[in-house]
PDB file of C-alpha atoms and ligand atoms in Angstrom:
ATOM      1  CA  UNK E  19     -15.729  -7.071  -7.274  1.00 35.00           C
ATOM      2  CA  UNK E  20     -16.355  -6.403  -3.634  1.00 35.00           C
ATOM      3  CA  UNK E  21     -20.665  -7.364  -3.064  1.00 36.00           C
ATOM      4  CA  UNK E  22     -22.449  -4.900  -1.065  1.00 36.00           C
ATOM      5  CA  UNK E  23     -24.476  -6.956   1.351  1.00 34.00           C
ATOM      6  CA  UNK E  24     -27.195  -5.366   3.970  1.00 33.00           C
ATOM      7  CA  UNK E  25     -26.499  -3.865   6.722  1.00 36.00           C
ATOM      8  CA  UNK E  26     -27.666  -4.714  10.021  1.00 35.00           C
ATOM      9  CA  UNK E  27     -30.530  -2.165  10.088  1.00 33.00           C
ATOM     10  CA  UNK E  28     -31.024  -3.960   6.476  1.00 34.00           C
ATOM     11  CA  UNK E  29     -30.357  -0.661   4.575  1.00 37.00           C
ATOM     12  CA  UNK E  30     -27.710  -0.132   1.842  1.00 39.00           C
ATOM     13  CA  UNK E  31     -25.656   2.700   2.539  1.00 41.00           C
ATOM     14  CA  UNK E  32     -22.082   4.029   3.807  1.00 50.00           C
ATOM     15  CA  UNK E  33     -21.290   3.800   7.530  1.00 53.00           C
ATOM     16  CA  UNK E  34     -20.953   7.012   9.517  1.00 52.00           C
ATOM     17  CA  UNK E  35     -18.552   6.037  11.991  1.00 52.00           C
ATOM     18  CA  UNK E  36     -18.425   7.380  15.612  1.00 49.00           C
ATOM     19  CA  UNK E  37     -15.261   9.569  16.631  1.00 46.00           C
ATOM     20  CA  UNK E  38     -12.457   8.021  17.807  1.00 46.00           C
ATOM     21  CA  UNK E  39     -11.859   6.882  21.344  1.00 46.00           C
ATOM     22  CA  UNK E  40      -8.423   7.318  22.626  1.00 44.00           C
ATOM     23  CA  UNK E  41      -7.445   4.213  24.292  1.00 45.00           C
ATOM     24  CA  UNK E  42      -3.828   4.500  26.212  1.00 45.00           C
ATOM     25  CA  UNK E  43      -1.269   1.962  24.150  1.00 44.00           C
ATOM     26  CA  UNK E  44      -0.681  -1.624  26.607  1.00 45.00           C
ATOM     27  CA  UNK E  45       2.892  -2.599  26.841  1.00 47.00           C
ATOM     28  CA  UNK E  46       2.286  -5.957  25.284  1.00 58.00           C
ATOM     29  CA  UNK E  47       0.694  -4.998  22.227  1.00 73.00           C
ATOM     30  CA  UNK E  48      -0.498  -2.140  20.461  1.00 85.00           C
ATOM     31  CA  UNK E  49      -4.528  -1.613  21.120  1.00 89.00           C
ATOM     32  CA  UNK E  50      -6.262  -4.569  20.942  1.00 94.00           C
ATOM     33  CA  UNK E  51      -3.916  -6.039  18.543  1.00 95.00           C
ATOM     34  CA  UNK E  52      -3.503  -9.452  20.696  1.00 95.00           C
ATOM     35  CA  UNK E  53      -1.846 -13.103  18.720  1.00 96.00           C
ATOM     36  CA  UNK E  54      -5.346 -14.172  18.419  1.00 97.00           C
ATOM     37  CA  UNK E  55      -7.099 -11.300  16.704  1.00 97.00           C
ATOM     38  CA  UNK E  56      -4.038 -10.568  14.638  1.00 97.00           C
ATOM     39  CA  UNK E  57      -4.302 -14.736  13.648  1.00 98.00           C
ATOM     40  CA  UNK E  58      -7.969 -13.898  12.325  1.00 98.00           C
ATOM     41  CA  UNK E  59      -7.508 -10.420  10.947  1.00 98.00           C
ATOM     42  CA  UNK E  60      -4.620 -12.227   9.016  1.00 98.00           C
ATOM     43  CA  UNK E  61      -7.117 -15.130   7.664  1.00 98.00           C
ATOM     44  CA  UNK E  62      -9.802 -13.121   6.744  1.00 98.00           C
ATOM     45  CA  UNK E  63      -7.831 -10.646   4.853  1.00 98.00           C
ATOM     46  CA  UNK E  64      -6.535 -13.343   2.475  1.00 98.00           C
ATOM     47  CA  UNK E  65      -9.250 -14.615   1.619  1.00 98.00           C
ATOM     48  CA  UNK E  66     -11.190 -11.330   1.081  1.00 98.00           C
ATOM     49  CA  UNK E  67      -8.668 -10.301  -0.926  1.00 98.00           C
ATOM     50  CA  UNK E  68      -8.001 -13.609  -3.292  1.00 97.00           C
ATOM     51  CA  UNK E  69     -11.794 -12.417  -4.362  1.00 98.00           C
ATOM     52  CA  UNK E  70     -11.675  -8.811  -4.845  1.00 97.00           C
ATOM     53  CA  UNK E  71      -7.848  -8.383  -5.893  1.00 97.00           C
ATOM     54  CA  UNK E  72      -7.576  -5.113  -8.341  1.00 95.00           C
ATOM     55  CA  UNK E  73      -6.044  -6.186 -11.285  1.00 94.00           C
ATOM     56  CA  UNK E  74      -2.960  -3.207 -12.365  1.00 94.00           C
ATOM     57  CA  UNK E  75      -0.117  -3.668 -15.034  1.00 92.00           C
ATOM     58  CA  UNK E  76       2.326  -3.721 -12.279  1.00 93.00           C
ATOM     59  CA  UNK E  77       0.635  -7.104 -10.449  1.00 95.00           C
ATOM     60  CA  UNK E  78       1.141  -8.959 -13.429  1.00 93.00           C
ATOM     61  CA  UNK E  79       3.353 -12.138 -13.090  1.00 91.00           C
ATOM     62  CA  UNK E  80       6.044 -10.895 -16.047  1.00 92.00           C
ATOM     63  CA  UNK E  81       6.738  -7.208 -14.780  1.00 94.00           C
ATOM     64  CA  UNK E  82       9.862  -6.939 -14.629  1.00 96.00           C
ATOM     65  CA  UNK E  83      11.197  -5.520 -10.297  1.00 97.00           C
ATOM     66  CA  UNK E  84      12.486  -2.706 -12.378  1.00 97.00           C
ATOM     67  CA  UNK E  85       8.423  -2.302 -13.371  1.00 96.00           C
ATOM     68  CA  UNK E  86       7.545  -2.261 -10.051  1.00 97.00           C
ATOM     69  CA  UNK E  87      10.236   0.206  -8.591  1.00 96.00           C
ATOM     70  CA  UNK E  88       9.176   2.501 -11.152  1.00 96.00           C
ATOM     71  CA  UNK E  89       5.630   2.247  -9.851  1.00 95.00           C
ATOM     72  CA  UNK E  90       6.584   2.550  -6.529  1.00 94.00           C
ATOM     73  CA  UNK E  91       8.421   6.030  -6.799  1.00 92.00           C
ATOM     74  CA  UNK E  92       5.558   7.339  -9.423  1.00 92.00           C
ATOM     75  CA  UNK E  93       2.567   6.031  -7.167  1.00 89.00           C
ATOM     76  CA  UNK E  94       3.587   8.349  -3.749  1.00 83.00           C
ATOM     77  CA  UNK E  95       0.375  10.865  -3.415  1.00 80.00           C
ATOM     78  CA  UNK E  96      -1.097   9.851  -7.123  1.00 85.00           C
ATOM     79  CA  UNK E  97      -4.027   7.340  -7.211  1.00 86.00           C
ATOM     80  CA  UNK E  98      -2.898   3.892  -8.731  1.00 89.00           C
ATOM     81  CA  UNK E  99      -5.322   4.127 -11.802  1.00 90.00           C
ATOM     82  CA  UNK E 100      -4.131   7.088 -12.825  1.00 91.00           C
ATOM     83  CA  UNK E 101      -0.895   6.069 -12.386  1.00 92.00           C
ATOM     84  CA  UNK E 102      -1.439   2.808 -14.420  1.00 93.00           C
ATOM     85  CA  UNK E 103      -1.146   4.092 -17.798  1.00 94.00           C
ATOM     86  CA  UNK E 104       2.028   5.882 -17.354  1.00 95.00           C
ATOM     87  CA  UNK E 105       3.810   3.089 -16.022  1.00 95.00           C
ATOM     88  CA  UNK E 106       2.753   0.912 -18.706  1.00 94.00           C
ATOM     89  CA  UNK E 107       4.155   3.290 -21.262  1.00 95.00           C
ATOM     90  CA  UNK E 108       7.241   3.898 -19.584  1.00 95.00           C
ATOM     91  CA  UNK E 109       8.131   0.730 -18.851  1.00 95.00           C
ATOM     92  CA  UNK E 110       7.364  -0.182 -22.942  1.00 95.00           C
ATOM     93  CA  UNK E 111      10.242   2.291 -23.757  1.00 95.00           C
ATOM     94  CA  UNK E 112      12.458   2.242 -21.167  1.00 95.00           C
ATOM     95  CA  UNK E 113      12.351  -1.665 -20.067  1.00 94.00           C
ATOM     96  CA  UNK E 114      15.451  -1.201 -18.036  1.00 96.00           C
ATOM     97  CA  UNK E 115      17.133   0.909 -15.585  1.00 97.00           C
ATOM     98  CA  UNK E 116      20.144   1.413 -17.830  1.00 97.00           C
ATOM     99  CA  UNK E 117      17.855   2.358 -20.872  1.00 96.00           C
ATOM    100  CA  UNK E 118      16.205   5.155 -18.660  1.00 96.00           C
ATOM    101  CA  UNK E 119      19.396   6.064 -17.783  1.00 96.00           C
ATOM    102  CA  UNK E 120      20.384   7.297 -20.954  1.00 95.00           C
ATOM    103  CA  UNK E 121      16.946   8.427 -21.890  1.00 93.00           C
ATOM    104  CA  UNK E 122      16.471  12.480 -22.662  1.00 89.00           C
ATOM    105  CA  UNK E 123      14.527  13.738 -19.530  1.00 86.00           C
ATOM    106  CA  UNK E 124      12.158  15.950 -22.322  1.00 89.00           C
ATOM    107  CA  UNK E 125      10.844  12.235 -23.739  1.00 93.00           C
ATOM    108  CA  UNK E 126      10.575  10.449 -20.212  1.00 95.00           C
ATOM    109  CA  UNK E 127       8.825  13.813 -19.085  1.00 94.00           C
ATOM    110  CA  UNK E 128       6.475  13.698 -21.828  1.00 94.00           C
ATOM    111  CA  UNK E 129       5.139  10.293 -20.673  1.00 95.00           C
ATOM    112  CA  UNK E 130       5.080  11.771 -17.173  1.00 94.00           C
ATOM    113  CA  UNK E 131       3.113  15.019 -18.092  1.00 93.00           C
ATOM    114  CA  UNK E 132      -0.767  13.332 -17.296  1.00 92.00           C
ATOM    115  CA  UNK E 133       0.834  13.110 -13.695  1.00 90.00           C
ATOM    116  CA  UNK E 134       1.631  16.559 -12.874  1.00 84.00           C
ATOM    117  CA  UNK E 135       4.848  17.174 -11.615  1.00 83.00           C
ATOM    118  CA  UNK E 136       6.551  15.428 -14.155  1.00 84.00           C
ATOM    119  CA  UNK E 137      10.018  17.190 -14.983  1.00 84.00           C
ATOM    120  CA  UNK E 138      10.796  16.855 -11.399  1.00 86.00           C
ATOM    121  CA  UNK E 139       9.220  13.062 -11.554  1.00 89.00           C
ATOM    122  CA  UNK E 140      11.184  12.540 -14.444  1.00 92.00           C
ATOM    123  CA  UNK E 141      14.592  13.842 -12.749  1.00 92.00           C
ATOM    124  CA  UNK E 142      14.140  11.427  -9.959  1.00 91.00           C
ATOM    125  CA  UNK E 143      13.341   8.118 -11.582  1.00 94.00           C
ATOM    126  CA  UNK E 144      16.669   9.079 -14.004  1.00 94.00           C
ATOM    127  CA  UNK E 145      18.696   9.239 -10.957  1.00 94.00           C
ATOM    128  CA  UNK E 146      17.740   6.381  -9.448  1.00 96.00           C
ATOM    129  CA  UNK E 147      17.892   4.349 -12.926  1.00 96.00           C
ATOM    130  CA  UNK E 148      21.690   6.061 -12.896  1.00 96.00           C
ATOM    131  CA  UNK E 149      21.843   4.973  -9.149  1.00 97.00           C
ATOM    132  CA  UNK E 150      20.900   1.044 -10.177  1.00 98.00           C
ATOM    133  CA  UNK E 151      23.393   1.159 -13.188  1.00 98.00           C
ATOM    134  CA  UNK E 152      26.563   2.137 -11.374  1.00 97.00           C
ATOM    135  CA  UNK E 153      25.884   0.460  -7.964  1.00 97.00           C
ATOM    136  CA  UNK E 154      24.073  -3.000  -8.911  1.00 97.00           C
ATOM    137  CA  UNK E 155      24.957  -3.240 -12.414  1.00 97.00           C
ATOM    138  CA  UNK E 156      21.432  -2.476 -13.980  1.00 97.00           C
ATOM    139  CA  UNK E 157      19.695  -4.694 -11.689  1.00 97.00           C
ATOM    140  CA  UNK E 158      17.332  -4.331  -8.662  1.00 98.00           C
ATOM    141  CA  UNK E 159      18.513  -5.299  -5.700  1.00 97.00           C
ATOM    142  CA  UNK E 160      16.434  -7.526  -3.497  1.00 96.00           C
ATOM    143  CA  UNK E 161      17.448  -6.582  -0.108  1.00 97.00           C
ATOM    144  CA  UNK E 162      16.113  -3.850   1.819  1.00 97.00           C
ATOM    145  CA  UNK E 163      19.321  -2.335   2.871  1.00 97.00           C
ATOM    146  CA  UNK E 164      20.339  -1.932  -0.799  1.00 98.00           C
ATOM    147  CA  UNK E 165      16.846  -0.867  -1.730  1.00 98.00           C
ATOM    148  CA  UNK E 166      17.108   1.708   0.939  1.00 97.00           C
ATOM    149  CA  UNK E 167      20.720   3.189  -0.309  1.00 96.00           C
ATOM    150  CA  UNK E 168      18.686   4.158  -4.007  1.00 96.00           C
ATOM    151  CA  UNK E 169      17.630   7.959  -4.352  1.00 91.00           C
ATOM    152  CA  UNK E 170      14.037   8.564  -3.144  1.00 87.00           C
ATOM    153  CA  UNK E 171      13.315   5.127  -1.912  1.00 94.00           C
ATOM    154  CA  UNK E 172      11.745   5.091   1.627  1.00 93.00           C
ATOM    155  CA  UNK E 173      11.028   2.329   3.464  1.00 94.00           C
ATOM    156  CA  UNK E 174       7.353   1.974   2.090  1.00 94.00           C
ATOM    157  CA  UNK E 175       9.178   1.479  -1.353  1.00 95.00           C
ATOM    158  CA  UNK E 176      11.833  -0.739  -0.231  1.00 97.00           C
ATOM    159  CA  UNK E 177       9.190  -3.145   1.405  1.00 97.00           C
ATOM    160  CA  UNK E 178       6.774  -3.019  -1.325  1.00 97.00           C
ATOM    161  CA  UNK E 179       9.680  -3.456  -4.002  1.00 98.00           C
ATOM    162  CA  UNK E 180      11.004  -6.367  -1.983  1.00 98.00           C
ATOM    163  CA  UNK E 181       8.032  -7.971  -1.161  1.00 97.00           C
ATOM    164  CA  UNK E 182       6.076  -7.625  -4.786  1.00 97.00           C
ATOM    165  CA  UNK E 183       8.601  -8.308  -7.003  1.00 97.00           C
ATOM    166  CA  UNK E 184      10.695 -10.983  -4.866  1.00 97.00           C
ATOM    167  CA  UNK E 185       8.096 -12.554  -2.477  1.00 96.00           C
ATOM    168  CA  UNK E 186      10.013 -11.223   0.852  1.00 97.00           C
ATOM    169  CA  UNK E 187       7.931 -10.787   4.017  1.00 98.00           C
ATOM    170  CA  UNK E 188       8.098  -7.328   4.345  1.00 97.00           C
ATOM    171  CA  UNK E 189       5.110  -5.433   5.495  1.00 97.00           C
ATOM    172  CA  UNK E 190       3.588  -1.994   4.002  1.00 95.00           C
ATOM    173  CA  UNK E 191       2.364   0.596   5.760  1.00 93.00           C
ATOM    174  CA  UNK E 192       0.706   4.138   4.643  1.00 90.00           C
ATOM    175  CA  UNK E 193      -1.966   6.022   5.638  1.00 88.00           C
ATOM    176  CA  UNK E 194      -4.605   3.840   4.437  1.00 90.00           C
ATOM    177  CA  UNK E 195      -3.197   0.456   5.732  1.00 93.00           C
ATOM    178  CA  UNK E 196      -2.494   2.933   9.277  1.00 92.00           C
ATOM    179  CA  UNK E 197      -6.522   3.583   8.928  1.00 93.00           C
ATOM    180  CA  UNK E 198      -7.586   0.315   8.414  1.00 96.00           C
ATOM    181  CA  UNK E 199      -5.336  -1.032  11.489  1.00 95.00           C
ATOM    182  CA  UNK E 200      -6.567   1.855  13.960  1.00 92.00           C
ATOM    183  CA  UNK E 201     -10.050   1.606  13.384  1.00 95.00           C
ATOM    184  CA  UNK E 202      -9.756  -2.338  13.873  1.00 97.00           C
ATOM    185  CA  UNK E 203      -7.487  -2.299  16.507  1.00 95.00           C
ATOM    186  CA  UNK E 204      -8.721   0.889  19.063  1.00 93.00           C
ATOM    187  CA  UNK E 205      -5.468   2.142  17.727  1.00 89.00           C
ATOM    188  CA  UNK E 206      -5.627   5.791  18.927  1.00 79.00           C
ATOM    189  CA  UNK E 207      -3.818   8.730  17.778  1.00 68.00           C
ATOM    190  CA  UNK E 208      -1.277  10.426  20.412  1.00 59.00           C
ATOM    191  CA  UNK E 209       0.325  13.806  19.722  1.00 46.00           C
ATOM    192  CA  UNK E 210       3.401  11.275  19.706  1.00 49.00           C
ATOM    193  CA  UNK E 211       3.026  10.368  16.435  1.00 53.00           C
ATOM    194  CA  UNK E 212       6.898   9.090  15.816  1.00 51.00           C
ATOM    195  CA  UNK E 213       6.524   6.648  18.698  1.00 57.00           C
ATOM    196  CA  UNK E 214       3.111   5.072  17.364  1.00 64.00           C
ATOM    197  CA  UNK E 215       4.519   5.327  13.522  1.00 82.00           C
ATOM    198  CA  UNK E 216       7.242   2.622  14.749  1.00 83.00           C
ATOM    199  CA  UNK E 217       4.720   0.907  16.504  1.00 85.00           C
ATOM    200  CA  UNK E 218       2.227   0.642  13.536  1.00 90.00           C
ATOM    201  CA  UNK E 219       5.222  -0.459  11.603  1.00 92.00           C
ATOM    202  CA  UNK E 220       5.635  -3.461  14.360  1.00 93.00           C
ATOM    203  CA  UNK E 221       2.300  -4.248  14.396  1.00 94.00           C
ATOM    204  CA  UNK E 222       1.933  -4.208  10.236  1.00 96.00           C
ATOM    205  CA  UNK E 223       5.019  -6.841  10.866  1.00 96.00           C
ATOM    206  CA  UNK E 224       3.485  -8.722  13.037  1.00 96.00           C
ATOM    207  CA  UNK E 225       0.083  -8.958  10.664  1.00 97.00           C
ATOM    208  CA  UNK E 226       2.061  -9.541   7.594  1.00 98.00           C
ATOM    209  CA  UNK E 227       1.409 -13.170   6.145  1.00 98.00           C
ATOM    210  CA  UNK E 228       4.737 -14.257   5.901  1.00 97.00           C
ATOM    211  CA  UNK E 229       4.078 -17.365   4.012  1.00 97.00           C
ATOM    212  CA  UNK E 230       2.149 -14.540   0.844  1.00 97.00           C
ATOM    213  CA  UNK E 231       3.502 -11.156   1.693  1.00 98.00           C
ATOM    214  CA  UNK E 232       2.726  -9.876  -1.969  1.00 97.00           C
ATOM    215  CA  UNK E 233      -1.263 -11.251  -1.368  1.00 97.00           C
ATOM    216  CA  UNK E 234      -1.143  -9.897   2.020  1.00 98.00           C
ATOM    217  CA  UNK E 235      -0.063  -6.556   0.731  1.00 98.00           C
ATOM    218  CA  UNK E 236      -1.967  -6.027  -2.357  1.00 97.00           C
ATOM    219  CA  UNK E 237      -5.216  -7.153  -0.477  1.00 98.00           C
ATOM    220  CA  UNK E 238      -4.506  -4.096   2.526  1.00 98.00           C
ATOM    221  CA  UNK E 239      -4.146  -1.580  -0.107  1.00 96.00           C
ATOM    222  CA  UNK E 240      -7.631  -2.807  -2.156  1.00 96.00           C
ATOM    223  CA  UNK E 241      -9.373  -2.821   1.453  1.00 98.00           C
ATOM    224  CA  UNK E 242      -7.818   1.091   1.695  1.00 95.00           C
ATOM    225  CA  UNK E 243      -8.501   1.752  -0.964  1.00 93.00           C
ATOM    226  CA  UNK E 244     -12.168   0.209  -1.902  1.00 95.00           C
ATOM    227  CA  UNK E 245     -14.016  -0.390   1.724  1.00 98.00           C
ATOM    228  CA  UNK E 246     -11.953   1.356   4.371  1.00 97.00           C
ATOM    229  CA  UNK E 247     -11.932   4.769   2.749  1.00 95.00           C
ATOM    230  CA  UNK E 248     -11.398   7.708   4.873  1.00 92.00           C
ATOM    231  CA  UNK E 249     -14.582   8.903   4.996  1.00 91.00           C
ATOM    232  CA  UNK E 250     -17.560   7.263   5.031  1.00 93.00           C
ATOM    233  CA  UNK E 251     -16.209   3.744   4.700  1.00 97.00           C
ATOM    234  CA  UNK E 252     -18.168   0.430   3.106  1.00 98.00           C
ATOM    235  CA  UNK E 253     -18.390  -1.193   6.460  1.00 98.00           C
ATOM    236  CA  UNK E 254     -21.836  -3.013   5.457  1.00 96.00           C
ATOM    237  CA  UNK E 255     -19.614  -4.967   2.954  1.00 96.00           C
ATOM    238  CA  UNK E 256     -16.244  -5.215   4.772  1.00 98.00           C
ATOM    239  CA  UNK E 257     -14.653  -8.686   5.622  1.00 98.00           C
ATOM    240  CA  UNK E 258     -13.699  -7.089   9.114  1.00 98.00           C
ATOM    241  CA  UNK E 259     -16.705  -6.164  10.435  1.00 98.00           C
ATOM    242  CA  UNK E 260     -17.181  -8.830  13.114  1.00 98.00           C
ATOM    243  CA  UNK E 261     -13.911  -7.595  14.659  1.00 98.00           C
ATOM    244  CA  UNK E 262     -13.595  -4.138  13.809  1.00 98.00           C
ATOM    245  CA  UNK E 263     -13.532  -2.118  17.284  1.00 97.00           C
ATOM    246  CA  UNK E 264     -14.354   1.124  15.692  1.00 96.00           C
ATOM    247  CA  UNK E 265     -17.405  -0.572  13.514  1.00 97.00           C
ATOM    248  CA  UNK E 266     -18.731  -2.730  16.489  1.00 95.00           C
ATOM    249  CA  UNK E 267     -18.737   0.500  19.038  1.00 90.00           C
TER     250      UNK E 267
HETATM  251  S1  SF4 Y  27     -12.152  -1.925   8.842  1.00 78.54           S
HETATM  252 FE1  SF4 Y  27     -14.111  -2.338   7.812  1.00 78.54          FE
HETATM  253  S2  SF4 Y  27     -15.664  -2.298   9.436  1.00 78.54           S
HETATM  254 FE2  SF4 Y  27     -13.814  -1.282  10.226  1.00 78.54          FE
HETATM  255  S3  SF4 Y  27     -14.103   0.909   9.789  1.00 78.54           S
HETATM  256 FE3  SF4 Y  27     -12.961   0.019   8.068  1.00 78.54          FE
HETATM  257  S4  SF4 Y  27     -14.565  -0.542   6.569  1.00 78.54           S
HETATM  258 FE4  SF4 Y  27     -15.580  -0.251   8.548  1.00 78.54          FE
END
């Protein structure tokens, strides 16, 4: 449960937030991203998000990597509740890549239908169940590079896949974690939006808890998802208020 707390005119409400400054990117680091505001950014995030964690099928400690692949390919532009339910039912009858592998597209795009888009949905998670059969012999790999050679696995995928289901320290980043680190970090946006991409990816590295990637991870997406919204965020009852550039201008 995330506690809404008073503000500091001592009203509850949503936050409008000022428009964004454009601050030029330092060489060293990326906005005001230095070692020791990364250190406490890292801290508090932890421990906000030990008490507020969202609790989803695919978080539980017996899903299967296969589980969470399958959530990671069905949960790109589709809000995780609504995703929940699907994944839960797909998972109960096809528990393995080679069993949706030989399942009838009509039945898997029957579960798929509350989703929209779900023969084409349905096409993709058979081919990369087909991919996992003949390459890794029904398994999930655990490395990135072999994460990255499955059909319509990015690197957002890959690195959630890798660090959820096998506790590697690789970070996630998507448009809510990018929000969360540019309003906290004077982060601005440039019409070069490649270059800063690979340098929000570095910095989301560099953030990353290494010793609880999965914690780390699930507890940026709640905080995207719950307080940093994209408009109107919940700064009264953020954890990163005290250092959040965009809140504190
Ligand atoms: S990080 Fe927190 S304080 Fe900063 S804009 Fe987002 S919700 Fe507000």
């Amino acid at each position: 449960m995330i506690h809404a707390e008073r503000n500091r005119e001592g009203k509850r409400g949503r936050r409008k937030l000022p428009l964004r400054r454009k601050l030029p990117l330092r060489s060293s680091h990326i906005g005001t991203a230095t070692p020791a505001r990364i250190s406490a950014f890292r801290r508090i995030l932890l421990k906000w998000g030990e008490a507020n964690r969202r609790e989803f099928f695919w978080r539980e400690p017996d899903v299967s990597a296969f589980g969470v692949l399958v959530t990671e390919i069905l949960v790109v532009r589709t809000r995780a509740e609504s995703v929940e339910p699907v994944v839960r039912e797909l998972i109960r009858r096809f528990a393995d890549p080679a069993q949706l592998a030989a399942a009838k597209p009509a039945s898997i795009s029957r579960i798929l239908r509350p989703l929209g888009l779900h023969r084409m949905r349905a096409r993709l998670l058979v081919r990369c169940a087909r991919a996992l059969v003949v390459k890794y012999g029904g398994q999930v790999p655990s490395s990135i590079e072999e994460l990255l050679s499955l059909p319509y696995v990015g690197r957002y995928a890959a690195n959630a896949v890798a660090s959820v289901a096998f506790g590697q320290p690789n970070a996630i980043l998507d448009a809510n974690i990018a929000r969360i680190y540019r309003r906290v970090f004077s982060i601005p946006i440039t019409d070069e939006r490649l270059t800063v991409a690979d340098e929000l990816w570095g910095l989301a590295e560099r953030i990353l808890s290494k010793a609880r990637p999965r914690e780390f991870n699930w507890a940026m997406l709640d905080l995207g998802g719950t307080v940093c919204t994209p408009r109107s965020p919940h700064c009264e009852c953020c954890p990163l208020s005290a250092m959040c550039d965009e809140y504190q201008s």
